[in-house]
Amino acid sequence: MSFRIIPREGLDVARFGELRGELRSRLGRFESFRRGEVGASTDHYVELGLLLDFDDSDRLELVEVTPAAEVLVGDVSLLGRDYRQVVDDLNRIGIVGIEDDSGMEFSEQCFALFNSAPDEDGSEVEGVTLFAPGYYG
């Protein structure tokens, strides 16, 4: 399945602030689990490659896209490609982020690339996280 990031809003199929029930009806089969001791459960749409997290009001606030899916920003495909090439492609279209030891965060667009070894040549983007504006502060 292929999804498009809509900066600061989420994905084309799941927008920040949408209710869990609406997403469940629209997206289909999922498994629900709790990541920790507190907080709302996560809905994992295994076949779609999506994990959705919700706030205390059951509104979408965080999305993880796994390699089971394709996710794009504009025409740039993010997952399963060389990490450095993806970053270069994003920079070419004016999307610049801040790198740390787990990848690159693009705060203005509200998404991040996960890479467990961003300094290694040939490493690939392993996951993409989208977060609602204000989620991290």
Coordinates of N, CA, C and O in Angstrom, one line a residue:
M1 N 0.8 -1.2 0.0 CA 0.0 0.0 0.0 C 0.9 1.2 0.0 O 1.9 1.3 0.6
S2 N 0.4 2.3 -0.7 CA 1.2 3.5 -0.8 C 0.4 4.6 -0.1 O -0.8 4.8 -0.3
F3 N 1.2 5.4 0.7 CA 0.6 6.6 1.4 C 1.4 7.8 1.1 O 2.6 7.8 0.8
R4 N 0.7 9.0 1.2 CA 1.4 10.3 1.0 C 1.3 11.0 2.3 O 0.3 11.1 3.0
I5 N 2.4 11.6 2.7 CA 2.5 12.5 3.8 C 1.9 13.9 3.5 O 2.3 14.4 2.4
I6 N 1.1 14.4 4.3 CA 0.6 15.7 4.2 C 1.2 16.5 5.4 O 0.8 16.3 6.5
P7 N 2.2 17.3 5.1 CA 3.0 17.9 6.2 C 2.0 18.6 7.2 O 1.1 19.3 6.8
R8 N 2.3 18.3 8.5 CA 1.6 18.9 9.6 C 0.2 18.4 9.8 O -0.5 18.7 10.7
E9 N -0.3 17.5 8.9 CA -1.7 17.0 8.9 C -1.7 15.5 9.1 O -2.7 15.0 9.5
G10 N -0.7 14.7 8.7 CA -0.7 13.3 8.8 C -0.5 12.6 7.5 O 0.3 13.1 6.7
L11 N -1.2 11.6 7.3 CA -1.2 10.9 6.0 C -2.5 11.2 5.2 O -3.5 11.6 5.8
D12 N -2.4 10.8 3.9 CA -3.7 11.0 3.1 C -4.8 10.1 3.6 O -6.0 10.5 3.4
V13 N -4.5 9.1 4.4 CA -5.6 8.2 4.9 C -5.9 8.3 6.4 O -6.8 7.7 6.9
A14 N -5.0 9.1 7.1 CA -5.2 9.2 8.5 C -4.7 10.6 9.0 O -3.5 10.8 9.0
R15 N -5.6 11.5 9.3 CA -5.2 12.9 9.7 C -5.2 13.0 11.2 O -6.0 12.4 11.9
F16 N -4.2 13.8 11.7 CA -4.1 14.1 13.1 C -5.5 14.7 13.6 O -6.1 15.5 12.9
G17 N -5.9 14.2 14.8 CA -7.1 14.7 15.4 C -8.3 13.8 15.0 O -9.4 13.9 15.6
E18 N -8.2 12.9 14.0 CA -9.3 12.0 13.7 C -9.5 11.0 14.9 O -8.6 10.6 15.6
L19 N -10.8 10.7 15.0 CA -11.2 9.7 16.1 C -10.8 8.3 15.7 O -10.9 7.9 14.6
R20 N -10.4 7.6 16.8 CA -10.0 6.2 16.6 C -11.1 5.4 15.9 O -10.8 4.6 15.0
G21 N -12.4 5.5 16.3 CA -13.5 4.8 15.7 C -13.6 5.0 14.3 O -13.9 4.1 13.5
E22 N -13.5 6.3 13.8 CA -13.6 6.6 12.4 C -12.5 5.9 11.6 O -12.7 5.4 10.5
L23 N -11.2 6.0 12.2 CA -10.1 5.3 11.5 C -10.3 3.8 11.4 O -10.0 3.2 10.4
R24 N -10.8 3.2 12.5 CA -11.0 1.8 12.5 C -12.0 1.4 11.4 O -11.8 0.4 10.7
S25 N -13.1 2.2 11.3 CA -14.1 1.9 10.3 C -13.5 2.0 8.9 O -13.9 1.2 8.0
R26 N -12.7 3.0 8.7 CA -12.2 3.2 7.3 C -11.0 2.3 6.9 O -10.9 1.9 5.8
L27 N -10.1 2.0 7.9 CA -8.9 1.3 7.5 C -9.0 -0.2 7.6 O -8.2 -0.9 7.1
G28 N -10.0 -0.7 8.3 CA -10.2 -2.2 8.4 C -9.5 -2.9 9.5 O -9.4 -2.4 10.6
R29 N -9.1 -4.1 9.2 CA -8.6 -5.0 10.3 C -7.3 -4.5 11.0 O -6.4 -4.0 10.3
F30 N -7.3 -4.6 12.3 CA -6.2 -4.1 13.1 C -6.0 -5.0 14.4 O -6.9 -5.8 14.7
E31 N -4.9 -4.9 15.0 CA -4.6 -5.5 16.3 C -4.3 -4.3 17.2 O -3.6 -3.4 16.9
S32 N -4.8 -4.4 18.4 CA -4.6 -3.3 19.4 C -3.7 -3.8 20.5 O -3.9 -5.0 21.0
F33 N -2.8 -3.0 21.0 CA -1.9 -3.4 22.1 C -1.5 -2.1 22.8 O -1.6 -1.0 22.3
R34 N -1.0 -2.3 24.0 CA -0.5 -1.2 24.9 C 1.0 -1.2 24.9 O 1.6 -2.2 25.2
R35 N 1.6 -0.1 24.6 CA 3.1 0.0 24.5 C 3.7 0.1 25.9 O 4.8 -0.2 26.1
G36 N 3.0 0.6 26.9 CA 3.5 0.8 28.2 C 2.4 0.6 29.2 O 1.3 0.2 28.9
E37 N 2.8 1.0 30.5 CA 1.8 0.9 31.6 C 0.7 1.9 31.5 O -0.4 1.6 32.0
V38 N 0.9 3.0 31.0 CA -0.1 4.1 30.9 C -0.3 4.5 29.5 O 0.4 4.2 28.6
G39 N -1.4 5.3 29.3 CA -1.7 5.8 28.0 C -2.6 4.9 27.2 O -2.9 3.8 27.5
A40 N -3.1 5.5 26.1 CA -4.0 4.7 25.2 C -3.3 3.6 24.4 O -2.1 3.7 24.3
S41 N -4.1 2.7 24.0 CA -3.5 1.6 23.2 C -3.2 2.0 21.8 O -3.7 3.0 21.3
T42 N -2.3 1.3 21.2 CA -1.9 1.5 19.8 C -2.7 0.5 18.9 O -2.8 -0.6 19.2
D43 N -3.2 1.0 17.8 CA -3.8 0.2 16.8 C -2.8 -0.1 15.7 O -2.3 0.8 15.1
H44 N -2.6 -1.4 15.4 CA -1.6 -1.8 14.4 C -2.3 -2.4 13.2 O -3.0 -3.5 13.4
Y45 N -2.3 -1.8 12.1 CA -2.9 -2.2 10.9 C -1.8 -3.0 10.1 O -1.0 -2.4 9.3
V46 N -1.6 -4.2 10.5 CA -0.5 -5.0 10.0 C -0.4 -5.1 8.5 O 0.7 -4.8 7.9
E47 N -1.5 -5.3 7.8 CA -1.5 -5.4 6.3 C -1.2 -4.1 5.7 O -0.6 -4.1 4.6
L48 N -1.5 -3.0 6.3 CA -1.3 -1.7 5.7 C 0.1 -1.2 6.1 O 0.6 -0.2 5.5
G49 N 0.7 -1.7 7.2 CA 2.0 -1.2 7.6 C 1.9 0.0 8.4 O 2.9 0.9 8.4
L50 N 0.8 0.2 9.2 CA 0.6 1.4 10.0 C 0.4 1.1 11.4 O -0.3 0.1 11.8
L51 N 1.0 1.9 12.3 CA 0.7 1.8 13.7 C 0.2 3.2 14.1 O 0.9 4.2 13.8
L52 N -1.0 3.3 14.8 CA -1.6 4.5 15.1 C -1.7 4.7 16.6 O -2.2 3.8 17.3
D53 N -1.2 5.8 17.1 CA -1.3 6.2 18.5 C -2.3 7.3 18.7 O -2.3 8.2 17.9
F54 N -3.0 7.3 19.9 CA -4.0 8.3 20.1 C -3.8 9.0 21.5 O -3.2 8.4 22.4
D55 N -4.4 10.2 21.6 CA -4.3 10.9 22.9 C -5.4 10.4 23.8 O -6.1 9.4 23.5
D56 N -5.6 11.0 25.0 CA -6.6 10.6 25.9 C -8.0 10.7 25.5 O -8.9 10.2 26.0
S57 N -8.2 11.5 24.4 CA -9.5 11.7 23.8 C -9.8 10.8 22.6 O -10.7 11.0 21.9
D58 N -8.9 9.9 22.4 CA -8.9 8.9 21.3 C -8.8 9.6 20.0 O -9.4 9.2 19.0
R59 N -8.0 10.7 19.9 CA -7.7 11.4 18.6 C -6.3 11.0 18.2 O -5.4 11.0 19.0
L60 N -6.2 10.8 16.9 CA -4.9 10.4 16.4 C -3.8 11.5 16.6 O -4.0 12.7 16.3
E61 N -2.6 11.1 17.1 CA -1.6 12.0 17.4 C -0.2 11.5 16.9 O 0.7 12.3 16.8
L62 N -0.1 10.3 16.6 CA 1.2 9.7 16.1 C 1.0 8.6 15.2 O 0.1 7.7 15.4
V63 N 1.7 8.5 14.1 CA 1.6 7.5 13.1 C 3.0 6.9 12.8 O 4.0 7.7 12.6
E64 N 3.2 5.6 12.8 CA 4.4 5.0 12.4 C 4.1 4.2 11.1 O 3.1 3.4 11.1
V65 N 4.9 4.3 10.1 CA 4.8 3.6 8.9 C 6.0 2.6 8.8 O 7.1 3.0 8.9
T66 N 5.6 1.4 8.6 CA 6.7 0.3 8.6 C 7.0 0.0 7.1 O 6.2 0.3 6.2
P67 N 8.0 -0.8 6.9 CA 8.4 -1.2 5.5 C 7.4 -2.0 4.8 O 7.5 -2.2 3.6
A68 N 6.3 -2.4 5.4 CA 5.2 -3.1 4.7 C 4.5 -2.2 3.8 O 3.7 -2.6 2.9
A69 N 4.7 -0.9 3.9 CA 4.0 0.1 3.1 C 5.0 1.0 2.4 O 6.2 0.9 2.7
E70 N 4.5 1.7 1.5 CA 5.4 2.8 0.8 C 4.8 4.1 1.3 O 3.6 4.3 1.4
V71 N 5.7 5.0 1.6 CA 5.2 6.4 2.0 C 6.1 7.4 1.2 O 7.3 7.3 1.1
L72 N 5.4 8.4 0.8 CA 6.0 9.5 -0.1 C 5.8 10.9 0.5 O 4.7 11.1 1.1
V73 N 6.7 11.7 0.3 CA 6.6 13.2 0.4 C 6.8 13.7 -0.9 O 7.9 13.6 -1.5
G74 N 5.8 14.3 -1.5 CA 5.9 14.7 -2.9 C 6.1 13.5 -3.7 O 5.4 12.5 -3.6
D75 N 7.2 13.5 -4.5 CA 7.5 12.3 -5.3 C 8.7 11.5 -4.7 O 9.2 10.6 -5.3
V76 N 9.1 11.8 -3.5 CA 10.2 11.2 -2.8 C 9.7 10.0 -2.0 O 8.9 10.2 -1.0
S77 N 10.1 8.8 -2.4 CA 9.8 7.6 -1.7 C 10.7 7.5 -0.5 O 11.9 7.7 -0.7
L78 N 10.2 7.2 0.7 CA 11.1 7.2 1.9 C 11.6 5.9 2.4 O 12.7 5.8 2.9
L79 N 10.8 4.8 2.4 CA 11.1 3.6 3.1 C 11.9 2.6 2.1 O 11.7 2.6 0.9
G80 N 12.8 1.9 2.8 CA 13.5 0.8 2.1 C 14.5 1.3 1.1 O 14.9 0.6 0.2
R81 N 14.9 2.6 1.2 CA 15.9 3.2 0.3 C 17.1 3.6 1.1 O 17.0 3.8 2.3
D82 N 18.2 3.8 0.4 CA 19.4 4.3 1.1 C 19.1 5.6 1.8 O 18.6 6.6 1.3
Y83 N 19.4 5.6 3.1 CA 19.1 6.7 4.0 C 19.7 8.0 3.5 O 19.0 9.0 3.4
R84 N 20.9 8.0 3.1 CA 21.6 9.3 2.6 C 20.9 9.8 1.4 O 20.8 11.0 1.2
Q85 N 20.5 8.9 0.5 CA 19.9 9.3 -0.8 C 18.5 9.9 -0.5 O 18.2 10.9 -1.1
V86 N 17.8 9.3 0.5 CA 16.5 9.9 0.8 C 16.7 11.3 1.4 O 16.0 12.2 1.0
V87 N 17.6 11.5 2.3 CA 17.9 12.8 2.9 C 18.3 13.8 1.8 O 17.8 14.9 1.8
D88 N 19.1 13.4 0.9 CA 19.5 14.3 -0.3 C 18.3 14.6 -1.1 O 18.2 15.8 -1.5
D89 N 17.5 13.6 -1.4 CA 16.3 13.9 -2.2 C 15.3 14.9 -1.5 O 14.8 15.8 -2.2
L90 N 15.2 14.7 -0.2 CA 14.3 15.7 0.5 C 14.9 17.1 0.6 O 14.2 18.1 0.4
N91 N 16.3 17.1 0.8 CA 16.9 18.4 0.7 C 16.7 19.1 -0.6 O 16.5 20.4 -0.7
R92 N 16.8 18.4 -1.7 CA 16.6 19.0 -3.0 C 15.2 19.6 -3.2 O 15.1 20.5 -4.0
I93 N 14.2 19.1 -2.5 CA 12.9 19.7 -2.6 C 12.6 20.7 -1.5 O 11.4 21.1 -1.3
G94 N 13.6 21.0 -0.8 CA 13.5 22.1 0.3 C 13.1 21.6 1.6 O 12.7 22.4 2.5
I95 N 13.2 20.3 1.9 CA 12.8 19.8 3.2 C 14.1 19.4 3.9 O 14.8 18.5 3.5
V96 N 14.5 20.1 5.0 CA 15.7 20.0 5.7 C 15.4 19.6 7.1 O 14.5 20.2 7.7
G97 N 16.1 18.6 7.6 CA 15.9 18.2 9.0 C 17.1 18.3 9.9 O 18.2 18.8 9.5
I98 N 16.9 17.8 11.1 CA 18.0 17.7 12.1 C 18.3 16.2 12.4 O 17.4 15.5 12.7
E99 N 19.6 15.8 12.3 CA 19.9 14.4 12.5 C 20.4 14.2 13.9 O 21.0 15.0 14.5
D100 N 20.0 13.0 14.4 CA 20.5 12.5 15.6 C 20.9 11.0 15.4 O 21.0 10.6 14.3
D101 N 21.1 10.3 16.5 CA 21.6 8.9 16.4 C 20.6 7.9 16.0 O 20.9 6.7 15.8
S102 N 19.4 8.4 15.7 CA 18.3 7.4 15.3 C 17.7 7.9 14.0 O 16.7 7.3 13.6
G103 N 18.3 8.8 13.3 CA 17.8 9.3 12.0 C 17.7 10.8 11.9 O 18.5 11.5 12.4
M104 N 16.6 11.2 11.2 CA 16.5 12.6 10.9 C 15.0 13.1 11.2 O 14.1 12.4 10.8
E105 N 14.9 14.2 11.9 CA 13.6 14.8 12.2 C 13.4 16.0 11.4 O 14.2 16.9 11.3
F106 N 12.2 16.1 10.8 CA 11.8 17.2 10.0 C 10.6 17.9 10.7 O 9.5 17.7 10.4
S107 N 11.0 18.7 11.7 CA 10.0 19.3 12.6 C 9.0 20.1 12.0 O 7.8 20.1 12.3
E108 N 9.4 20.9 11.0 CA 8.4 21.8 10.3 C 7.3 21.0 9.6 O 6.2 21.5 9.5
Q109 N 7.6 19.8 9.1 CA 6.7 19.0 8.3 C 6.1 17.9 9.2 O 5.2 17.2 8.8
C110 N 6.6 17.8 10.5 CA 6.0 16.9 11.5 C 6.2 15.4 11.1 O 5.3 14.6 11.2
F111 N 7.4 15.1 10.6 CA 7.7 13.6 10.4 C 9.2 13.4 10.6 O 10.0 14.3 10.7
A112 N 9.6 12.1 10.8 CA 11.0 11.8 11.0 C 11.3 10.4 10.3 O 10.4 9.6 10.1
L113 N 12.5 10.3 9.9 CA 13.0 9.0 9.4 C 13.7 8.3 10.4 O 14.6 8.9 11.1
F114 N 13.5 7.0 10.6 CA 14.2 6.2 11.6 C 15.2 5.3 10.8 O 15.0 4.7 9.8
N115 N 16.4 5.4 11.4 CA 17.5 4.6 10.9 C 18.4 4.2 12.1 O 18.9 5.1 12.8
S116 N 18.6 2.9 12.4 CA 19.3 2.5 13.6 C 20.8 2.8 13.4 O 21.6 2.7 14.4
A117 N 21.3 3.1 12.2 CA 22.8 3.3 12.0 C 22.9 4.4 10.9 O 23.4 4.1 9.8
P118 N 22.5 5.6 11.2 CA 22.6 6.7 10.2 C 24.0 7.0 9.7 O 24.1 7.6 8.6
D119 N 25.0 6.7 10.4 CA 26.4 6.9 10.0 C 27.0 5.8 9.1 O 28.0 6.0 8.5
E120 N 26.3 4.7 8.9 CA 26.8 3.6 8.1 C 26.4 3.8 6.7 O 25.3 4.1 6.3
D121 N 27.4 3.7 5.8 CA 27.1 3.7 4.4 C 26.2 2.6 3.9 O 26.3 1.5 4.4
G122 N 25.3 3.0 3.1 CA 24.3 2.0 2.5 C 23.2 1.6 3.4 O 22.4 0.7 3.1
S123 N 23.1 2.2 4.6 CA 22.0 1.9 5.5 C 20.7 2.4 5.0 O 20.7 3.4 4.2
E124 N 19.6 1.8 5.3 CA 18.3 2.2 4.7 C 17.4 2.8 5.7 O 17.5 2.6 6.9
V125 N 16.4 3.6 5.2 CA 15.4 4.1 6.1 C 14.5 2.9 6.6 O 14.0 2.1 5.7
E126 N 14.4 2.7 7.9 CA 13.7 1.6 8.4 C 12.3 1.8 8.8 O 11.5 0.9 9.0
G127 N 12.0 3.1 9.0 CA 10.6 3.5 9.4 C 10.4 5.0 9.3 O 11.4 5.7 9.3
V128 N 9.2 5.4 9.3 CA 8.8 6.8 9.2 C 7.8 7.1 10.3 O 6.8 6.3 10.4
T129 N 8.0 8.1 11.1 CA 7.1 8.5 12.1 C 6.5 9.9 11.8 O 7.3 10.8 11.4
L130 N 5.2 10.0 11.9 CA 4.6 11.3 11.8 C 4.0 11.7 13.1 O 3.4 10.8 13.8
F131 N 4.1 13.0 13.5 CA 3.6 13.4 14.8 C 2.8 14.7 14.6 O 3.2 15.6 13.8
A132 N 1.8 14.8 15.4 CA 0.9 16.0 15.4 C 1.7 17.2 15.8 O 2.6 17.1 16.6
P133 N 1.4 18.4 15.2 CA 2.1 19.6 15.7 C 1.9 19.8 17.2 O 0.9 19.5 17.8
G134 N 3.0 20.1 17.9 CA 3.0 20.2 19.3 C 3.2 18.9 20.1 O 3.3 19.0 21.3
Y135 N 3.3 17.8 19.4 CA 3.4 16.5 20.1 C 4.7 16.5 21.0 O 4.7 15.9 22.0
Y136 N 5.8 17.0 20.5 CA 7.1 17.0 21.2 C 7.4 18.3 21.9 O 8.5 18.6 22.1
G137 N 6.4 19.0 22.3 CA 6.7 20.2 23.1 C 5.8 21.3 23.0 O 5.0 21.9 23.0

